[in-house]
Short mmCIF file of C-alpha atoms in Angstrom, two decimals:
data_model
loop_
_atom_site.label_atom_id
_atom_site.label_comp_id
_atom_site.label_asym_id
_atom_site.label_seq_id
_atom_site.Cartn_x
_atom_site.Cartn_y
_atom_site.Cartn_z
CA UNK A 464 0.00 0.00 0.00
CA UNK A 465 1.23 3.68 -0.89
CA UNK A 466 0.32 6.35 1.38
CA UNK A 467 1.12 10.33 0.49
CA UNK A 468 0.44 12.54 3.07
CA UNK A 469 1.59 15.80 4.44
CA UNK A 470 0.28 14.77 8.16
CA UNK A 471 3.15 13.00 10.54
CA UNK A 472 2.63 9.76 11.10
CA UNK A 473 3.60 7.44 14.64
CA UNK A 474 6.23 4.75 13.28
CA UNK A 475 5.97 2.46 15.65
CA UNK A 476 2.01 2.35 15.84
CA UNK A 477 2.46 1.88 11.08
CA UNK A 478 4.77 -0.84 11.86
CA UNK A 479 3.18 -2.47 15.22
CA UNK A 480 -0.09 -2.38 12.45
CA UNK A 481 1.76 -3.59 9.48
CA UNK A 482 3.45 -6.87 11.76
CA UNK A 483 -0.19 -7.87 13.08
CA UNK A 484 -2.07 -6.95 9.70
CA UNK A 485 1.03 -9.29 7.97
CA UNK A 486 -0.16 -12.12 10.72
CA UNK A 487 -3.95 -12.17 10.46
CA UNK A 488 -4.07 -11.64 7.02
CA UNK A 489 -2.18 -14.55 6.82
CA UNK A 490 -4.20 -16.38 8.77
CA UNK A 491 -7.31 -15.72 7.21
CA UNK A 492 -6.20 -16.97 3.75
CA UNK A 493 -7.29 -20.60 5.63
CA UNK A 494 -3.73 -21.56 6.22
CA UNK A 495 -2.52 -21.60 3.26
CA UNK A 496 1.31 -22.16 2.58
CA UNK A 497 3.64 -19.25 2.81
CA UNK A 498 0.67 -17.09 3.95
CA UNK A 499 2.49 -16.87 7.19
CA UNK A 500 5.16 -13.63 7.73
CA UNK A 501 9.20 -14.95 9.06
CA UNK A 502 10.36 -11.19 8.30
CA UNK A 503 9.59 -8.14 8.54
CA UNK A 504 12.57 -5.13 7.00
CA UNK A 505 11.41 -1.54 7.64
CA UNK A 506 13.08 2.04 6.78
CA UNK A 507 12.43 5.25 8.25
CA UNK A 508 14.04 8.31 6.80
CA UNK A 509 13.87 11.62 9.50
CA UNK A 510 14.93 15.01 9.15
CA UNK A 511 18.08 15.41 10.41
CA UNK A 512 18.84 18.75 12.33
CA UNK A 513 22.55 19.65 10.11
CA UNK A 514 23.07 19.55 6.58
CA UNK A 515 26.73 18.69 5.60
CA UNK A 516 29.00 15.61 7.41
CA UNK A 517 31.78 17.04 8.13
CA UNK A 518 31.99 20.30 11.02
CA UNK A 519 33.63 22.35 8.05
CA UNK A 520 30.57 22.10 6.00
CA UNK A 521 27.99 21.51 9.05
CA UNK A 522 24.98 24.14 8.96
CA UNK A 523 21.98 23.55 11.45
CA UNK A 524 18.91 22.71 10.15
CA UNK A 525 15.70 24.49 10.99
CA UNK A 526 13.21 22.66 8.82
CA UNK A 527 12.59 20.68 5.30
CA UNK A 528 10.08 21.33 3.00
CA UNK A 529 9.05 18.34 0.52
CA UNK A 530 7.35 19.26 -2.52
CA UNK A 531 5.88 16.78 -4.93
CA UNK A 532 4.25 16.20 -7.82
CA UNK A 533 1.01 15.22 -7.39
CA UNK A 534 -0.59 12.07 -9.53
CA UNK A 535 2.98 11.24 -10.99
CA UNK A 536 3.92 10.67 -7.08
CA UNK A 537 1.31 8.10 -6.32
CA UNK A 538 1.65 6.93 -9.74
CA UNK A 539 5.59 6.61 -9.46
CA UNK A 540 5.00 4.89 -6.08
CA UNK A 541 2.52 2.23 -7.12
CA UNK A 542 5.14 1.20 -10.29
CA UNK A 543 7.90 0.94 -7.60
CA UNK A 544 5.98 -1.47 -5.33
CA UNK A 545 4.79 -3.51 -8.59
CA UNK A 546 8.17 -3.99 -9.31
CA UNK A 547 9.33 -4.85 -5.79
CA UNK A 548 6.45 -7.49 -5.85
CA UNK A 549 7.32 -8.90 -9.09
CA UNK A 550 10.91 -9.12 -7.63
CA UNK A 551 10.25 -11.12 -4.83
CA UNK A 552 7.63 -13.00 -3.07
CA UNK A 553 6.32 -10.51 -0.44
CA UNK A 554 3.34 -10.83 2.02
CA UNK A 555 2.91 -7.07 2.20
CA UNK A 556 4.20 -3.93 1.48
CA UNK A 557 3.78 -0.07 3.40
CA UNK A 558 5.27 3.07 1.41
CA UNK A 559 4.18 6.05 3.68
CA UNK A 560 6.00 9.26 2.12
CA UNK A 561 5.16 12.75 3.45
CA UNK A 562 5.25 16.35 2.03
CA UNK A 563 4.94 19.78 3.42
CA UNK A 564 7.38 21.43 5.91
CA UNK A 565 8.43 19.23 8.82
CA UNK A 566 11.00 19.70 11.49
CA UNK A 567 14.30 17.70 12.56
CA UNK A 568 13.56 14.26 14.03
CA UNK A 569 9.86 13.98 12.20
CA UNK A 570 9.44 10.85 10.01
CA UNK A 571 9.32 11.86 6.57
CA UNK A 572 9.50 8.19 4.74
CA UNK A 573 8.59 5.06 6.14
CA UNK A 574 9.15 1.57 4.19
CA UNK A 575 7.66 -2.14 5.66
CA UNK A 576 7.55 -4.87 3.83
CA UNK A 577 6.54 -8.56 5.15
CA UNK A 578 8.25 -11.48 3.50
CA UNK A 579 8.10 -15.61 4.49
CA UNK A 580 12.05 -15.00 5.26
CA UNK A 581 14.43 -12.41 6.03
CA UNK A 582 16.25 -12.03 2.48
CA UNK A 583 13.25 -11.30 0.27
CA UNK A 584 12.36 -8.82 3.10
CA UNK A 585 15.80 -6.45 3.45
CA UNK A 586 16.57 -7.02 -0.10
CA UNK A 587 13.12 -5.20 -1.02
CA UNK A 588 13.23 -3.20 1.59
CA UNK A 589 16.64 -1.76 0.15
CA UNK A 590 14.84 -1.54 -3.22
CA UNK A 591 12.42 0.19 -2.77
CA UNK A 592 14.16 3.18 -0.56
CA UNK A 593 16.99 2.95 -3.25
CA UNK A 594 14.58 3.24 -6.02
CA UNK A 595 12.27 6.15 -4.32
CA UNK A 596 15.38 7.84 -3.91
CA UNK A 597 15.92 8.56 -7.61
CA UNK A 598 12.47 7.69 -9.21
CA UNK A 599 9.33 9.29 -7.19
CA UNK A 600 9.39 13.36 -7.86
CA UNK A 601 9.74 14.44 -4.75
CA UNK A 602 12.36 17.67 -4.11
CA UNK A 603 13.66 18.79 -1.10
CA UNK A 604 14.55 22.35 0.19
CA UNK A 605 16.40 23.07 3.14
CA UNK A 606 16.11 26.27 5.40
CA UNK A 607 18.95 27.44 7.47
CA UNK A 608 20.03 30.31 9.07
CA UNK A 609 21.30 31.09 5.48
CA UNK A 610 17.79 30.93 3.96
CA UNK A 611 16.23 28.71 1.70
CA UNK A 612 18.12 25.48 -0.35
CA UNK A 613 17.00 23.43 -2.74
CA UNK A 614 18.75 20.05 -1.90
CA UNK A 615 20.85 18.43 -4.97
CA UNK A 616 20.58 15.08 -5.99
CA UNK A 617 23.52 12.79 -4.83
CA UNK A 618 24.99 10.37 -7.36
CA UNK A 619 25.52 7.78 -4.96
CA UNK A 620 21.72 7.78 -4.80
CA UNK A 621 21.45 7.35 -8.56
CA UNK A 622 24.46 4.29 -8.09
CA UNK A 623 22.03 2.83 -5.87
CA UNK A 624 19.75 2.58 -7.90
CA UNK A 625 21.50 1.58 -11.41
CA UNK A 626 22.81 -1.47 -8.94
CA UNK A 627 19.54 -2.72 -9.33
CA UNK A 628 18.99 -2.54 -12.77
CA UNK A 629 21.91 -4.78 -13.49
CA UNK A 630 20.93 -7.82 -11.07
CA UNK A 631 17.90 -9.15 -11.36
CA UNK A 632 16.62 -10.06 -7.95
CA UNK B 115 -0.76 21.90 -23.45
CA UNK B 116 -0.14 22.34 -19.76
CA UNK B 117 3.62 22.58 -18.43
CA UNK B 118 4.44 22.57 -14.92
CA UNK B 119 7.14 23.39 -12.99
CA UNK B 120 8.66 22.29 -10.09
CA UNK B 121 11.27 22.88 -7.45
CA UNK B 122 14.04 25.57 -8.53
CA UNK B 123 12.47 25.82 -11.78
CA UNK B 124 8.90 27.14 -10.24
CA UNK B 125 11.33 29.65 -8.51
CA UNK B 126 13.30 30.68 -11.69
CA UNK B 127 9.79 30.79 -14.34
CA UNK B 128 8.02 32.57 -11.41
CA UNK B 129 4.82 29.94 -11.86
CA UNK B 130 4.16 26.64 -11.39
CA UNK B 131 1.72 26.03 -14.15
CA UNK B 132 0.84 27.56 -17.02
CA UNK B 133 -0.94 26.83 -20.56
CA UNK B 134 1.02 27.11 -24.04
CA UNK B 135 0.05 26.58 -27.38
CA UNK B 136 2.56 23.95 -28.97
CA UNK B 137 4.18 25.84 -32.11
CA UNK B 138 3.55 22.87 -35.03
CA UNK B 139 7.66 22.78 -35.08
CA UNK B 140 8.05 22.42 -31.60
CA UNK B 141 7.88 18.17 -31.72
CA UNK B 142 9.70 16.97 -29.17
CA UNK B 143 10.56 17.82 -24.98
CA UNK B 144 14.14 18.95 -26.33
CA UNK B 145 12.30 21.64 -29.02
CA UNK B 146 9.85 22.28 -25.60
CA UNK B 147 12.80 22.86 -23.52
CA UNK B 148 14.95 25.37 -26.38
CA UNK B 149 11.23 27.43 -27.09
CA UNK B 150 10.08 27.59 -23.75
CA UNK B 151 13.44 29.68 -22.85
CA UNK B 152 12.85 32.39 -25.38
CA UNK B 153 9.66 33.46 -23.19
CA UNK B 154 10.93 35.45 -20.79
CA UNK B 155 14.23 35.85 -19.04
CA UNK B 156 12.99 33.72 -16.07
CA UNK B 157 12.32 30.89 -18.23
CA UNK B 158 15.55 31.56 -20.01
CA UNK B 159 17.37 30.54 -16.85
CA UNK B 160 15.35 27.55 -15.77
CA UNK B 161 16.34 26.12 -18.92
CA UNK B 162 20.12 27.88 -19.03
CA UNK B 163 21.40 24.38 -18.25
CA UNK B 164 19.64 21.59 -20.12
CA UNK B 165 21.73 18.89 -18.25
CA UNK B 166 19.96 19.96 -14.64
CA UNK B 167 16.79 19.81 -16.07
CA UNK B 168 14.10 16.49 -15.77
CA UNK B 169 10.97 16.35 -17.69
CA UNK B 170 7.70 13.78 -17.36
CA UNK B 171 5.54 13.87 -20.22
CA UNK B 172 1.50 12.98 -19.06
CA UNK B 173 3.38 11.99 -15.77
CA UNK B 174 5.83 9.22 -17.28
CA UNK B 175 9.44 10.26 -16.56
CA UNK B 176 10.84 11.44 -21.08
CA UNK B 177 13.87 12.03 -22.33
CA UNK B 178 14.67 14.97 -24.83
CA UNK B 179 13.92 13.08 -27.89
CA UNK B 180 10.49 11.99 -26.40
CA UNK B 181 7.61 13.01 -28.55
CA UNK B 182 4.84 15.49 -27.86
CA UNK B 183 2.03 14.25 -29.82
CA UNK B 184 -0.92 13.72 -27.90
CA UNK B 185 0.66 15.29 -24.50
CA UNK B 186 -1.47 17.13 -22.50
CA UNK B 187 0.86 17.87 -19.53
CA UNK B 188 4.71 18.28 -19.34
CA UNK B 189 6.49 18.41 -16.35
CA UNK B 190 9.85 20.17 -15.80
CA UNK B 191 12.37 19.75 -12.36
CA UNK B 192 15.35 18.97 -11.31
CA UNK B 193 16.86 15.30 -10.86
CA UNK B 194 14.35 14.31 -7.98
CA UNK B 195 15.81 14.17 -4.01
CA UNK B 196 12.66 12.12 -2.37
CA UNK B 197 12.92 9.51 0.59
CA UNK C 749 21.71 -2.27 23.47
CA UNK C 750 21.46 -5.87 23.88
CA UNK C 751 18.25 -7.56 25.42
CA UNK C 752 17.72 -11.39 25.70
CA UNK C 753 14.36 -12.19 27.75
CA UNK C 754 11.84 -14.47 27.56
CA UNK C 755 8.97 -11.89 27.58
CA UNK C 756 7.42 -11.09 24.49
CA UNK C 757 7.88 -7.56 23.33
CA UNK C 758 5.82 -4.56 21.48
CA UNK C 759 7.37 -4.36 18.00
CA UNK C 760 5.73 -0.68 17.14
CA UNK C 761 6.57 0.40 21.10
CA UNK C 762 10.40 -0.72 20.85
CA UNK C 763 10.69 0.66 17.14
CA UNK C 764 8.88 3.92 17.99
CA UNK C 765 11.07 4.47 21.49
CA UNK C 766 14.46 3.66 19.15
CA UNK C 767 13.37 6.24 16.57
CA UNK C 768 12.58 8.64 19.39
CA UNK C 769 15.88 8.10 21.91
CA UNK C 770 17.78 8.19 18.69
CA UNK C 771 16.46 11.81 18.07
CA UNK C 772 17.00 13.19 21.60
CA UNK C 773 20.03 11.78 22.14
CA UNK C 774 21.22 12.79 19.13
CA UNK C 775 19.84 16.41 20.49
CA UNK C 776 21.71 16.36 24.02
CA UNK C 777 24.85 15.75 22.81
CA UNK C 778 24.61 19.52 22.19
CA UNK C 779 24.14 20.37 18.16
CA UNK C 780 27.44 17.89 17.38
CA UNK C 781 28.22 17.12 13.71
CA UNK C 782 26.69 14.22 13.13
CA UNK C 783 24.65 13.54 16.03
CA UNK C 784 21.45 13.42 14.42
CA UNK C 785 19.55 10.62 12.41
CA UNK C 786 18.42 10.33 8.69
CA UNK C 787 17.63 6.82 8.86
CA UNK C 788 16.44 4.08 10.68
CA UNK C 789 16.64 0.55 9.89
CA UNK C 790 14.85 -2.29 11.37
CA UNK C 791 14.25 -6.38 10.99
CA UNK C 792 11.88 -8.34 12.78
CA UNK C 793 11.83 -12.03 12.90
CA UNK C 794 8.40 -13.84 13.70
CA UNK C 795 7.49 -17.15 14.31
CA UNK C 796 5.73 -18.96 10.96
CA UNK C 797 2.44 -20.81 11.47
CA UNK C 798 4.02 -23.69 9.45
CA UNK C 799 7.16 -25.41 8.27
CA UNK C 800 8.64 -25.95 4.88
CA UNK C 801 7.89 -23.67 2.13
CA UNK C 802 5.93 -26.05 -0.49
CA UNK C 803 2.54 -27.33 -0.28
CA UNK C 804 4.19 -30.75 -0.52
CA UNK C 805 6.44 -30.31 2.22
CA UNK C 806 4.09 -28.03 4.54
CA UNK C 807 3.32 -29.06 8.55
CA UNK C 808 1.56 -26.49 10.78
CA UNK C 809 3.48 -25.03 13.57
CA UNK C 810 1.98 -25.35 16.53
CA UNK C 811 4.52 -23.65 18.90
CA UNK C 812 8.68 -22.51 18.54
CA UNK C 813 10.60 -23.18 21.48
CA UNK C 814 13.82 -21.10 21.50
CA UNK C 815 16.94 -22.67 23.76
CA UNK C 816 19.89 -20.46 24.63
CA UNK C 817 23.22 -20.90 26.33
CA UNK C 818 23.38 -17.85 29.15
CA UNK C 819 26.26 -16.13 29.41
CA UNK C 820 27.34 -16.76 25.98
CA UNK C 821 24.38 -15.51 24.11
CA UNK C 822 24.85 -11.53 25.80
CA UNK C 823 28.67 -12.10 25.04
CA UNK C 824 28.02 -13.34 21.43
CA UNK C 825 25.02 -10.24 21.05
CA UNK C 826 27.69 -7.82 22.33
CA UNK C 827 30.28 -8.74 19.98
CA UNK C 828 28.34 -8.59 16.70
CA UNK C 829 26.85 -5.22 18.38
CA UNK C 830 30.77 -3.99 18.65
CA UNK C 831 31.58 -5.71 14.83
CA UNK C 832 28.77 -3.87 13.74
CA UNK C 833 29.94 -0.35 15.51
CA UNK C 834 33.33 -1.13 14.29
CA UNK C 835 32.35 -1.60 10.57
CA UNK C 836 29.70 1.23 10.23
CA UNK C 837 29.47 4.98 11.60
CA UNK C 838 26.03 3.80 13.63
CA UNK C 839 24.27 6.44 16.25
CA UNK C 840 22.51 3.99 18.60
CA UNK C 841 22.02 -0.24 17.67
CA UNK C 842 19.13 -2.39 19.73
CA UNK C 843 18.51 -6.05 19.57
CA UNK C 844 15.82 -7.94 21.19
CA UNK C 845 16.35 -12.16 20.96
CA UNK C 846 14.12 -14.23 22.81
CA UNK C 847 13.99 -17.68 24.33
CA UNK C 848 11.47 -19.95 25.40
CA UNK C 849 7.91 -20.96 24.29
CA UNK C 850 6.47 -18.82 21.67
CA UNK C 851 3.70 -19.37 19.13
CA UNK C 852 2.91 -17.85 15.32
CA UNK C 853 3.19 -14.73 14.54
CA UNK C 854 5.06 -13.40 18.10
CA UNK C 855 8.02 -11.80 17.38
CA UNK C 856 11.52 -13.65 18.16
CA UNK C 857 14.08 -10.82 17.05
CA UNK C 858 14.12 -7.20 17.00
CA UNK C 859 17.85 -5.78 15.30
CA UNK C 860 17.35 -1.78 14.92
CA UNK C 861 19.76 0.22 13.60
CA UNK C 862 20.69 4.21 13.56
CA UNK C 863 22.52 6.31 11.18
CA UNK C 864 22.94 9.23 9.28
CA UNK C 865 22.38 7.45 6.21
CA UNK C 866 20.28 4.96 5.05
CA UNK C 867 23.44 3.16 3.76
CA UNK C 868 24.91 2.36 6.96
CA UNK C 869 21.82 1.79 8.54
CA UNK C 870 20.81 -0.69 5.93
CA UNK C 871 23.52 -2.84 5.53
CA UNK C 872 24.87 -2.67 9.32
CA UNK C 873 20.99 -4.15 10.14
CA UNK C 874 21.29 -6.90 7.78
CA UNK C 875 25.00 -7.28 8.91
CA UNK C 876 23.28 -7.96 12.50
CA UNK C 877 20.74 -10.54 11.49
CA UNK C 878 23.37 -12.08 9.45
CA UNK C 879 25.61 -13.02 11.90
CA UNK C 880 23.45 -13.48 15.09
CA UNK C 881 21.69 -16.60 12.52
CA UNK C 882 25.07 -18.04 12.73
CA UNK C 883 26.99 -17.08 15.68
CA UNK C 884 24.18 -16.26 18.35
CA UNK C 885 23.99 -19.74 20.72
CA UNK C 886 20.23 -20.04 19.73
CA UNK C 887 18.66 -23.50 19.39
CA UNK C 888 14.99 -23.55 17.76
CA UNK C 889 12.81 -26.37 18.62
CA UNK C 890 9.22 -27.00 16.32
CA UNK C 891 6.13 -28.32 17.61
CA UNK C 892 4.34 -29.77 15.01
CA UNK C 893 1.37 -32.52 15.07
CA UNK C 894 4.25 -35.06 14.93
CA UNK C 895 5.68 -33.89 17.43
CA UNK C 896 8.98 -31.28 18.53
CA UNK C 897 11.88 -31.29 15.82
CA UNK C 898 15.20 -29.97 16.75
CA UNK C 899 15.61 -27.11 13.25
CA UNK C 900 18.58 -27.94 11.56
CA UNK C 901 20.63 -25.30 10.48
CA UNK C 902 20.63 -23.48 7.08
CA UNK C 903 23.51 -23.50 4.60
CA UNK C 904 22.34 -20.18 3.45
CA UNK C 905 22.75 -18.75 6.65
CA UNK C 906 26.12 -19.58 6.65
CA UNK C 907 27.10 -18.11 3.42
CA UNK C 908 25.00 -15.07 4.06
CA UNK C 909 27.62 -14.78 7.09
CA UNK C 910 30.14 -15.55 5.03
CA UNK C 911 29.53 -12.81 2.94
CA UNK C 912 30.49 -10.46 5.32
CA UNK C 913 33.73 -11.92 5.76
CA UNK C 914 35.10 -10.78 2.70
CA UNK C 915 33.83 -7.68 2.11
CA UNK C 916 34.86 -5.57 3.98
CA UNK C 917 32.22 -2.70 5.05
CA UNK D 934 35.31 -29.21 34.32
CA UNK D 935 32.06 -28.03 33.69
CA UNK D 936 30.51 -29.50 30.32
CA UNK D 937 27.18 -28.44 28.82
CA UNK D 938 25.02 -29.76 26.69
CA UNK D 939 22.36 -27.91 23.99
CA UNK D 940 19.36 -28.75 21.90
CA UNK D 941 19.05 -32.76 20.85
CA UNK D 942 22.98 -33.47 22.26
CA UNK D 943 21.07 -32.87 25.58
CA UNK D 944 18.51 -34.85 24.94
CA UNK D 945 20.29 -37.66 23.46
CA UNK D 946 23.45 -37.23 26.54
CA UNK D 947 20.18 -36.90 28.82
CA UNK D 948 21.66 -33.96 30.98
CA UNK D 949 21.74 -30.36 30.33
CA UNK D 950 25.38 -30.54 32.32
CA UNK D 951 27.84 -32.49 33.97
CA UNK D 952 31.05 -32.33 35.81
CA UNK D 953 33.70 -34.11 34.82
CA UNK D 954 37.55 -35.15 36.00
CA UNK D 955 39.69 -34.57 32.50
CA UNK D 956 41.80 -37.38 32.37
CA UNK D 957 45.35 -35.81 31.38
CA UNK D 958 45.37 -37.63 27.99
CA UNK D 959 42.51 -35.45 26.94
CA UNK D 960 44.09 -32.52 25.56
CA UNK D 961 41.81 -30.92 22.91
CA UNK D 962 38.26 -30.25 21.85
CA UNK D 963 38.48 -33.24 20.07
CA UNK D 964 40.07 -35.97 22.66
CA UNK D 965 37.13 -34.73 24.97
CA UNK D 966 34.52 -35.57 22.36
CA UNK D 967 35.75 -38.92 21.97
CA UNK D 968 36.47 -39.28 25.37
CA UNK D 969 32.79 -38.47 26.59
CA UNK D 970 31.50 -40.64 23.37
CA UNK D 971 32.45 -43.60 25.49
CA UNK D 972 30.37 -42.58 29.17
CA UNK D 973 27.46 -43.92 28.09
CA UNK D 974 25.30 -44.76 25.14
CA UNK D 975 23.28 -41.40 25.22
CA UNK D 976 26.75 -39.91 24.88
CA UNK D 977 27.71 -42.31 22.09
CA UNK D 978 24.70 -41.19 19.98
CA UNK D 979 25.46 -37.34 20.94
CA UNK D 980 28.73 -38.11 19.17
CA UNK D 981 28.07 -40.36 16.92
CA UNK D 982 28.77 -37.78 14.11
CA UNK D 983 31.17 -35.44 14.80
CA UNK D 984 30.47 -33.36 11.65
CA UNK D 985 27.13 -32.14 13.05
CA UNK D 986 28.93 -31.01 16.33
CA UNK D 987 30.12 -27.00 17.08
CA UNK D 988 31.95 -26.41 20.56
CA UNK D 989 32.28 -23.43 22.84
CA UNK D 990 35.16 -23.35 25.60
CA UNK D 991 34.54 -20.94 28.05
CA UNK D 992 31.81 -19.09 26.15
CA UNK D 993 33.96 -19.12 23.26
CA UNK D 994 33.26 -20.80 19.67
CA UNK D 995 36.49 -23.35 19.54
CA UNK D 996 37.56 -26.10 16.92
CA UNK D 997 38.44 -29.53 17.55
CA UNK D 998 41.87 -28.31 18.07
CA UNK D 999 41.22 -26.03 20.78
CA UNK D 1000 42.97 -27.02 23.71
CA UNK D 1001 41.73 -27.53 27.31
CA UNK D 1002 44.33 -26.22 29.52
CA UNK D 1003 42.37 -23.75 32.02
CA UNK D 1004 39.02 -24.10 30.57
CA UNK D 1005 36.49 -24.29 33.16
CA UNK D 1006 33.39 -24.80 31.01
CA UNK D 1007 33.23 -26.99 27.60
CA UNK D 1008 29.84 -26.91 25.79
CA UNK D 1009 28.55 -28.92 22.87
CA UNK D 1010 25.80 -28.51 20.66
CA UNK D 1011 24.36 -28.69 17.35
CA UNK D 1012 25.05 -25.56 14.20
CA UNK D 1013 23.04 -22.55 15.75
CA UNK D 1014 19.52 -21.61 14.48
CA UNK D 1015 18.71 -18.32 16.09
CA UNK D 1016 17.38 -15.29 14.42
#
C-alpha cells in the first residue's frame, strides 16, 4: 500500500499495524502455505537537524520542505511497489511518504515490507528506498540560518539505484 | 498543453503552471525545452542548463527526444531528491 | 543495546522508542556534527504458522521453542553489536532475541539500527541478522502434530555470514 | 570441568550438564569428544557424528583443536539456528 500525506505519522504504531495486519491476514487466507510472515525489513528516513557531514561544511537545520508532484507521485510509487512485488515474493508492502514542511527528528518516509524469510524482506526493503530515492518526484529544500536550499541530488543515490537494474533479484 | 514546474524551476519561471500553445515545429521535450526559454528571461534561466533539467511527459518520466504528440501535460524539475 | 528475555515484546513500542531516543540523544549531545539521524533501519523475525515452504512439504506449527546458552548468548550479542559499531558509523544499535515458548506470529528478534544514512543503517541491520543466525547460541525447537523437531541449520545462513567476511564494510 | 550440553545433544546425553575429572590424555576439543563418546550410550549417539557437532570453551566458539588447559566450562551442541 502507498500512502502520500503531508500529516506526521507514529512509526511504531504503522509498523506495530503492518506486523499484526502481515499475521492475520495470513491467517485468514485458511492456512494456506507461505501465507504466514518470518520477516519483517522496515526504513524510516527523519529530518536530520545539520546539513553537511563534516563540522567544516555543518549548517543547522531548521526545517525541510518536501514538494511533490502530485498524480505522478502516487503513480511513481505504485510502479515501484509492482516492481518490488514482481521481484520477490512478499506478504505485504507499506510506502508512507510525506510532504509539506516538517522539522528535525519527524518521520518523513517510512518503508515495511513482510516477507516468508528475512532475504526477500531487506533485499526489497533496500529496493524500494533505493529506487524512491531517484524515481518518485519528490524535491527537497532546506532552510537554514542562510535561507532557503534546494537540496541536490547525490549520485551515490542514482548508483544505488543503477545497482539494481543490473541484477535481477 | 499544460507545463508545470517544479522545485528551482517554479522559482526561476516565477509559476508553477501555465498553458502554451505547442508551435507545429516544436515536436519533441528537447524543441519544448529550447522554445520555452525564449519566453521570458525567467524561463531563459530555468532552462540555461539543459543537463539539470528532468521532464515527465502525461506523468511518465521522457527524455529529450520523447515526442509530444498527444501530450497534454509536461512536467519540468530537477533530478528528484525524495525519501 | 542488547536484550535477551523471555517476555514477548511490542514491536511498534520498541521501534517507535528507538526512533525517538535516537532523536534526543542525538539532540543532548549539544548540536554535534553528526549527532542526528536520517535513517532508521529495522528487521523483525516472527514465528511462521508452518514449516517448509511447499505445499508438498508443509506441517503447521503449533509452537517454537527457542533454547539459549546464558552467558554466551549476551557475550556473542555484544560482539556482533561492537563488529557492527566497528564496521559502520552507527548512532545507537538495539537487539531484542528471545527464548522460550512462543507461538505464530510473536516476534523472536528485534535488530534496529541508527545512522545518518540509510546506507549504513541498511547494511549494518542486515549485517546484525546475518551473523546473530550463525553465531548467536540459539537453538529452535518446532512443535508440530508429529511432534517437537530440533531445526537444523541453514547452509544459506552460513554463506550469508560468510559474505560479510570478505567484504569488507 | 564443567561440560554443557544444547538442543538434541542434551537430549540424546540426557543432561543439560555435567562435571567431569579430564583425564590428562585429553588434551583438545576433540580428545574430549571422543572421550565423553564412550560414558554412556546417550553420549555415544550425541557423538556419533562429529560433523554435526560446534563447541564453545569458556563461552567461546572453539575447533576440535582447541585445547583444554584452564578451561572451566566446555559446551557442545548442534550448528546454531537463532534469528
Amino acid at each position: 500500500m502507498i500512502r502520500v500525506q503531508t500529516e506526521p505519522f507514529d512509526v511504531g504504531a504503522e509498523i506495530g499495524a503492518f506486523c499484526r495486519a502481515g499475521g492475520s491476514s495470513g491467517g485468514s487466507t485458511g492456512g494456506s502455505v507461505g501465507a504466514s510472515i518470518g520477516g519483517v525489513a522496515t526504513f524510516v528516513g527523519l529530518v536530520r537537524d545539520h546539513r553537511g557531514d563534516t563540522s567544516e561544511d555543518a549548517v543547522p537545520l531548521q526545517a525541510l520542505t518536501l514538494e511533490h508532484y502530485p498524480g505522478m507521485t502516487e503513480r511513481q510509487l505504485e510502479r515501484i511497489e509492482a516492481e518490488a512485488r514482481r521481484r520477490w515474493d512478499l506478504r505485504d508492502v507499506l510506502v508512507i511518504h510525506r510532504y509539506g514542511r516538517m522539522e528535525p527528528e519527524e518521520p518523513i518516509v517510512l518503508v515495511c515490507t513482510a516477507a516468508a524469510h528475512r532475504g526477500p524482506a531487506l533485499q526489497s526493503c533496500q529496493f524500494l528506498i533505493d529506487w524512491l530515492k531517484t524515481r518518485a518526484p519528490f524535491w527537497k529544500c532546506e532552510e537554514t540560518p542562510d535561507g532557503a536550499h534546494w537540496v541536490e541530488a547525490r549520485d551515490t543515490d542514482e548508483a544505488a539505484t543503477a545497482r539494481w537494474e543490473e541484477s535481477l533479484p | 498543453m499544460k507545463v508545470l514546474y517544479f522545485a528551482w524551476l517554479r522559482d526561476r519561471v516565477g509559476t508553477g503552471e501555465e498553458t502554451i500553445e505547442r508551435p507545429a515545429d516544436v515536436a519533441t521535450v528537447g524543441d519544448l525545452m529550447a522554445w520555452l526559454a525564449g519566453r521570458s528571461e525567467g524561463h531563459a534561466r530555468a532552462f540555461a542548463d539543459p543537463a539539470l533539467v528532468r521532464c515527465a511527459v502525461d506523468q511518465d518520466f521522457a527524455g529529450l527526444d520523447a515526442a509530444l504528440d498527444g501530450a497534454a501535460e509536461v512536467a519540468f524539475f530537477p533530478p528528484v531528491t525524495g525519501g
